[in-house]
Short mmCIF file of C-alpha atoms in Angstrom, two decimals:
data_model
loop_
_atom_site.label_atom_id
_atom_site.label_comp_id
_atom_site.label_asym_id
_atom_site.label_seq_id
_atom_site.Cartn_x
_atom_site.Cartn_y
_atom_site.Cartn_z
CA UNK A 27 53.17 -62.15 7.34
CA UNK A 28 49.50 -63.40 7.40
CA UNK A 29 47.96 -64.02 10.46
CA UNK A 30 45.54 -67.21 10.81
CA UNK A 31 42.46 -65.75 13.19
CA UNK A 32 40.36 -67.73 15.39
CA UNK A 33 37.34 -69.83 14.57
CA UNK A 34 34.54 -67.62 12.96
CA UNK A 35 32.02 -67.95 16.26
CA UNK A 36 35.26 -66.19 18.35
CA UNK A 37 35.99 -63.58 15.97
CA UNK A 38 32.10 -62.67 15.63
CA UNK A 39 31.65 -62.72 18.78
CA UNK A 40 34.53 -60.55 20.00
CA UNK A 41 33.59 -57.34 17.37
CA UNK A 42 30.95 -54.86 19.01
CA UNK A 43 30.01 -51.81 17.62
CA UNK A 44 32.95 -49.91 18.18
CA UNK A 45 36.71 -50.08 17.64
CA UNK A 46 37.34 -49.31 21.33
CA UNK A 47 34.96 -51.72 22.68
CA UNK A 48 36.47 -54.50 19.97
CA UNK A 49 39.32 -53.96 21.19
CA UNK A 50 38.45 -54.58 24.66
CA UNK A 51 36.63 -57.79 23.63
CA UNK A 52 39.89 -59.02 21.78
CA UNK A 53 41.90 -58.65 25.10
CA UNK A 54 39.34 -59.95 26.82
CA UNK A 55 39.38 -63.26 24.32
CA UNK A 56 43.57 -63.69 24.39
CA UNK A 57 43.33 -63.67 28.06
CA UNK A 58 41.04 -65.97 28.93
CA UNK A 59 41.60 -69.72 29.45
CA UNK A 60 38.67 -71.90 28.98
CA UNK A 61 38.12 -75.02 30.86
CA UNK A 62 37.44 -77.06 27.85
CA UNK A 63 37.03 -77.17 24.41
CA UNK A 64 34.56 -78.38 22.24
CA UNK A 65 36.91 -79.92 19.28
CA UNK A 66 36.09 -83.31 20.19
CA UNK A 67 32.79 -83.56 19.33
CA UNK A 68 32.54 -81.19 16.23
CA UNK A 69 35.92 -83.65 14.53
CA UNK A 70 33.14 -86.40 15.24
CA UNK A 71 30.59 -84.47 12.93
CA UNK A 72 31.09 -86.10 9.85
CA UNK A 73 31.71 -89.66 11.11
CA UNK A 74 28.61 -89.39 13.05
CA UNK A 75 26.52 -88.09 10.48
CA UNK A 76 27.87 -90.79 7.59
CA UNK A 77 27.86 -93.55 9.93
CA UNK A 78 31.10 -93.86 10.56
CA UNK A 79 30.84 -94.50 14.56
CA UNK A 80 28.26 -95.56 16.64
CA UNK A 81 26.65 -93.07 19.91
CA UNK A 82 28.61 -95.85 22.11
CA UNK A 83 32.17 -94.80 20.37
CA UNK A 84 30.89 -91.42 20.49
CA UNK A 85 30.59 -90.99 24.05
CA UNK A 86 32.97 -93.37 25.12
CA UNK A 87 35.52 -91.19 22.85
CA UNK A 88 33.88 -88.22 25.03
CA UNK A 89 34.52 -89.29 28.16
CA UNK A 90 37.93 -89.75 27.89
CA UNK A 91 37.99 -85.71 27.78
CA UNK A 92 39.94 -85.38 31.11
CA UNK A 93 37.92 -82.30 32.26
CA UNK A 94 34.14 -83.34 33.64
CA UNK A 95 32.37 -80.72 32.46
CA UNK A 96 34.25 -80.71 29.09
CA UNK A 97 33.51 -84.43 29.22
CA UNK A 98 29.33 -83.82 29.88
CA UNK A 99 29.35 -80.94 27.00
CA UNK A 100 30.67 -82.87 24.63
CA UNK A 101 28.58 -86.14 25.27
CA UNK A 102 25.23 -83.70 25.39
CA UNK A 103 26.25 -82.59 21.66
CA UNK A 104 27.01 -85.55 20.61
CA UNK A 105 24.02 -86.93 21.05
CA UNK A 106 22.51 -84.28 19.56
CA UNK A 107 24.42 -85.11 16.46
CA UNK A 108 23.56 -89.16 16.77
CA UNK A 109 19.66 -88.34 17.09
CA UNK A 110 19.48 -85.87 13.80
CA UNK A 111 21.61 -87.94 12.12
CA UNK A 112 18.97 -90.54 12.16
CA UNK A 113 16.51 -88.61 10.48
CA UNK A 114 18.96 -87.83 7.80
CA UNK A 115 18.41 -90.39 4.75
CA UNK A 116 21.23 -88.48 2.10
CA UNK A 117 24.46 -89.19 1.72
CA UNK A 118 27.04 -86.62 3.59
CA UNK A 119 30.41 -85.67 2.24
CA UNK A 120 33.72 -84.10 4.35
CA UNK A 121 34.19 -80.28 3.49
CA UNK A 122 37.88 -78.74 3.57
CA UNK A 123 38.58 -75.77 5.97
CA UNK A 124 38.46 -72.58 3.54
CA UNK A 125 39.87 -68.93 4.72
CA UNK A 126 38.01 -65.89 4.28
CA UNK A 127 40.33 -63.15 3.80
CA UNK A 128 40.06 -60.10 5.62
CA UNK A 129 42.62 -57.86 4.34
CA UNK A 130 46.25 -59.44 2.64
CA UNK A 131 47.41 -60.33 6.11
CA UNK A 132 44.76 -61.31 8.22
CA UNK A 133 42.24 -64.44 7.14
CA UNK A 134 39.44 -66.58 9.44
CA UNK A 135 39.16 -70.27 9.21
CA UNK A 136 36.21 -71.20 8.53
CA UNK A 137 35.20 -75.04 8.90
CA UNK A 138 31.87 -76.41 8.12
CA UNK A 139 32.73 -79.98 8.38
CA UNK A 140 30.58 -81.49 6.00
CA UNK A 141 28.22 -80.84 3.38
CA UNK A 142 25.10 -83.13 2.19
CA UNK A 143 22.87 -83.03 -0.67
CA UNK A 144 19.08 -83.15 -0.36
CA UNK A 145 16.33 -83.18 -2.93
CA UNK A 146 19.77 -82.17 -5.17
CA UNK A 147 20.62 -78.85 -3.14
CA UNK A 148 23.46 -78.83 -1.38
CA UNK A 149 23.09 -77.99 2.44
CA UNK A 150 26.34 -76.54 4.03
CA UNK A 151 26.25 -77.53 8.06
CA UNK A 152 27.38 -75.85 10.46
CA UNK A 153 27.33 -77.21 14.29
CA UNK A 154 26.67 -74.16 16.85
CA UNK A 155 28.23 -76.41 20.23
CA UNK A 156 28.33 -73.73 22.58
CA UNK A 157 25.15 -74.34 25.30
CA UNK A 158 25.37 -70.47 25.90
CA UNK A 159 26.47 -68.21 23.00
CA UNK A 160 24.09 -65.09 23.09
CA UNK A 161 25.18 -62.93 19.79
CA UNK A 162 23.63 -59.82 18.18
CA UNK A 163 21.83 -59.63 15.25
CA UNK A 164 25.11 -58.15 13.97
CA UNK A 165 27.20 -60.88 14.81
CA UNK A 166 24.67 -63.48 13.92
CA UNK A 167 25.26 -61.88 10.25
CA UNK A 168 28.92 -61.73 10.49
CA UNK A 169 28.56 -65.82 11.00
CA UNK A 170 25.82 -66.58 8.24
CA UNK A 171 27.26 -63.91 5.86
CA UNK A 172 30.54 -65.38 6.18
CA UNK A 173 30.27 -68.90 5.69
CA UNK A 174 27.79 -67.82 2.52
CA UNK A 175 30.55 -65.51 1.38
CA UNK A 176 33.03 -68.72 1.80
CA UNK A 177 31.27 -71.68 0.56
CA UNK A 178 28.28 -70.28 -1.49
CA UNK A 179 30.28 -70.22 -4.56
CA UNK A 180 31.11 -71.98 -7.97
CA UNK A 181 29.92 -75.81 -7.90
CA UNK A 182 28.06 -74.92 -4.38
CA UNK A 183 25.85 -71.35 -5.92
CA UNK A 184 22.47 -72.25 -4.63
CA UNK A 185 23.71 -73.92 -1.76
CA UNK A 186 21.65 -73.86 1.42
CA UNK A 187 22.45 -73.82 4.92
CA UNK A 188 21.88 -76.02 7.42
CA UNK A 189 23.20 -74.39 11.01
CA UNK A 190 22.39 -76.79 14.43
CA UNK A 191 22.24 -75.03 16.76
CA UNK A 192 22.64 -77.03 20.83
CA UNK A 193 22.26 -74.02 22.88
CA UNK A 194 20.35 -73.35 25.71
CA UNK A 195 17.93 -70.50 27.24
CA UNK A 196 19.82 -70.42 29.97
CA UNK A 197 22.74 -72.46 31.95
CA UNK A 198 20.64 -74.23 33.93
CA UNK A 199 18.07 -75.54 31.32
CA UNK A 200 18.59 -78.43 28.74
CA UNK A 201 19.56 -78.13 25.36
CA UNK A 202 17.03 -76.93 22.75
CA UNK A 203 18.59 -77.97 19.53
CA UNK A 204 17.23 -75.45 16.28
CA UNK A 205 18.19 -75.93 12.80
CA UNK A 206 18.65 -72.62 11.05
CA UNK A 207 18.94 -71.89 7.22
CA UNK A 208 20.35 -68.52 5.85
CA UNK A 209 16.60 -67.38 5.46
CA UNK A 210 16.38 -67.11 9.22
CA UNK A 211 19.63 -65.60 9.51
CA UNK A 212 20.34 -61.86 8.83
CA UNK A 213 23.37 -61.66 5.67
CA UNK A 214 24.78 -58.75 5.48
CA UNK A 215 25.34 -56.61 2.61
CA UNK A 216 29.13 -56.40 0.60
CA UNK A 217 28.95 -52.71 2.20
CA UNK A 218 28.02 -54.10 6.11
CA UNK A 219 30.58 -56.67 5.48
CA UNK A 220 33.36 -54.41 4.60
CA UNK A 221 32.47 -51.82 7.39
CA UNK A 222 32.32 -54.98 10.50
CA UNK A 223 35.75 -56.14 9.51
CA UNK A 224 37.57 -52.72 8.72
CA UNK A 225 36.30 -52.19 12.30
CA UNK A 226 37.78 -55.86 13.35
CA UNK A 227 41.48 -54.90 11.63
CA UNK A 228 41.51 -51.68 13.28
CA UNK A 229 41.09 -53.46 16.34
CA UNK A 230 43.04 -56.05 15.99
CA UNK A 231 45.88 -53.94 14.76
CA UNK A 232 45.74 -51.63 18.37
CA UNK A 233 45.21 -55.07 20.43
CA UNK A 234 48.20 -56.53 18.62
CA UNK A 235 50.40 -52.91 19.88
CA UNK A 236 49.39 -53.35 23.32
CA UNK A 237 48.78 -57.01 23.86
CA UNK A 238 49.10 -58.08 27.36
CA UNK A 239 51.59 -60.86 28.40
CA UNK A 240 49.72 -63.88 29.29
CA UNK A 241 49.54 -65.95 32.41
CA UNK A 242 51.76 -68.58 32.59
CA UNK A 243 49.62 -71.38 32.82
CA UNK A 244 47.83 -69.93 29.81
CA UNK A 245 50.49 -71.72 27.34
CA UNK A 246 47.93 -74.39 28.02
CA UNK A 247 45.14 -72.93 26.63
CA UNK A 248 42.67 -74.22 23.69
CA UNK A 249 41.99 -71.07 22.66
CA UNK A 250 43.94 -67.82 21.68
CA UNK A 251 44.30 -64.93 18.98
CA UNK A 252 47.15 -67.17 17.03
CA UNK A 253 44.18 -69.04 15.09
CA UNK A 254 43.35 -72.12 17.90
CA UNK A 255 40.36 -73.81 17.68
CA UNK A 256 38.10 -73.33 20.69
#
C-alpha cells in the first residue's frame, strides 16, 4: 500500500547522514507534538498574493488560531506575504499538490502553492514559514532538488524558483525575509538524489518495525509520519 510522507521541509529535515541517525530523527519527528502549525497562513498564499484578501482578513483570520504563539507566527508571515505581494505586478496562478515518488510505495507531497509568470518565465514559490529551520547543505538540496525534480518539467522546463524564506538568526531576533532561486540553492545530482532517499526508505522501513506507541494526547497532533501537514 503506498504511504503518503510528510511535507518535503519534515522529511528533509529528518534524513542525516546515516541510516541509524535517520532513523533516530524519524522517531524523534512521530513523537513530537508541536504547539502549532503553520497551515493557516501558507493556504492564505495564493489569495494574498492575487489579491484575493486584504492584511486585515489576513490577520484577523490569524488570530482566530486558538494557540498565542501559533496565532503571532502566523500573523508575522503573513505580513510578510502582504508586503512582497505589493511589489509583485504579474499575475499569480494556484499550483496543484504533485507527489514525488520515492520508491512504488512511499511518495512526498510536495505543495508549492502557486506559480507566477515574470518577464514570461515561470517562477515556482515556495514559502519557507518556519522562524527557525537550520538545515544542511544536504538537506537544503534535498528541498530545491526536489521541488525542481517535481515541477521543473514539461510546460514549466525553464521554470525558476522563487523560495521566501521568514526565518530568523536566532529565536529572539525578527524575521529576515530572503528570496532564494535554485542558483543559490545546492541541486543535487540524479546519483545524490537516489543515494539521500535509498538512505530515507531504509530508515523509514526500520522506524516503521519499531515505531513507538504514541502519547495519548498526541491523536491531536498537526503533524505525524502518516503524511500531515505541519
Amino acid at each position: 500500500m503506498k504511504k503518503t510522507l510528510p511535507h518535503l521541509p519534515h522529511i528533509a529535515k529528518a534524513i542525516r547522514p546515516t541510516v541509524a541517525e535517520t532513523v533516530k530523527a524519524l522517531h524523534k519527528l512521530d513523537q513530537g507534538i508541536p504547539l502549532f502549525s503553520y497551515r493557516t497562513v501558507m493556504n492564505m498564499a495564493h489569495p494574498l498574493y492575487s489579491g484575493k484578501i486584504s492584511l486585515d482578513a489576513a490577520v484577523a483570520t490569524c488570530a482566530r488560531i486558538k494557540d498565542a504563539q501559533g496565532a503571532k507566527s502566523n500573523e508575522e508571515v503573513a505580513r510578510i506575504l502582504h508586503a512582497d505581494a505589493q511589489k509583485a505586478s504579474y499575475m499569480c496562478h494556484p499550483l496543484k499538490d504533485r507527489l514525488f515518488h520515492i520508491r512504488h510505495d512511499l511518495a512526498i507531497p510536495v505543495r508549492p502553492r502557486l506559480f507566477f509568470v515574470k518577464d514570461g518565465l515561470v517562477h515556482i514559490f515556495w514559502l519557507q514559514p518556519w522562524k527557525l529551520f537550520d538545515l544542511t547543505e544536504e538537506q537544503h538540496g534535498i528541498i530545491a532538488s526536489v521541488i525542481k525534480n517535481t515541477f521543473v518539467v514539461d510546460d514549466f522546463e525553464n521554470a525558476r524558483l522563487y523560495m521566501l524564506d521568514t526565518s530568523a538568526p536566532d529565536k529572539a531576533s525578527e524575521r529576515q525575509p530572503e528570496v532564494y532561486g535554485f542558483d543559490d540553492l545546492p541541486i543535487l545530482s540524479y546519483g545524490q538524489l537516489k543515494d539521500v532517499f535509498d538512505r530515507f526508505a531504509a530508515a523509514y522501513d526500520i522506524f516503521i518495525a519499531n515505531r513507538r506507541p504514541k502519547p495519548a494526547r498526541h491523536q491531536e497532533a498537526v503533524v505525524s509520519l502518516q503524511g500531515e501537514l505541519l
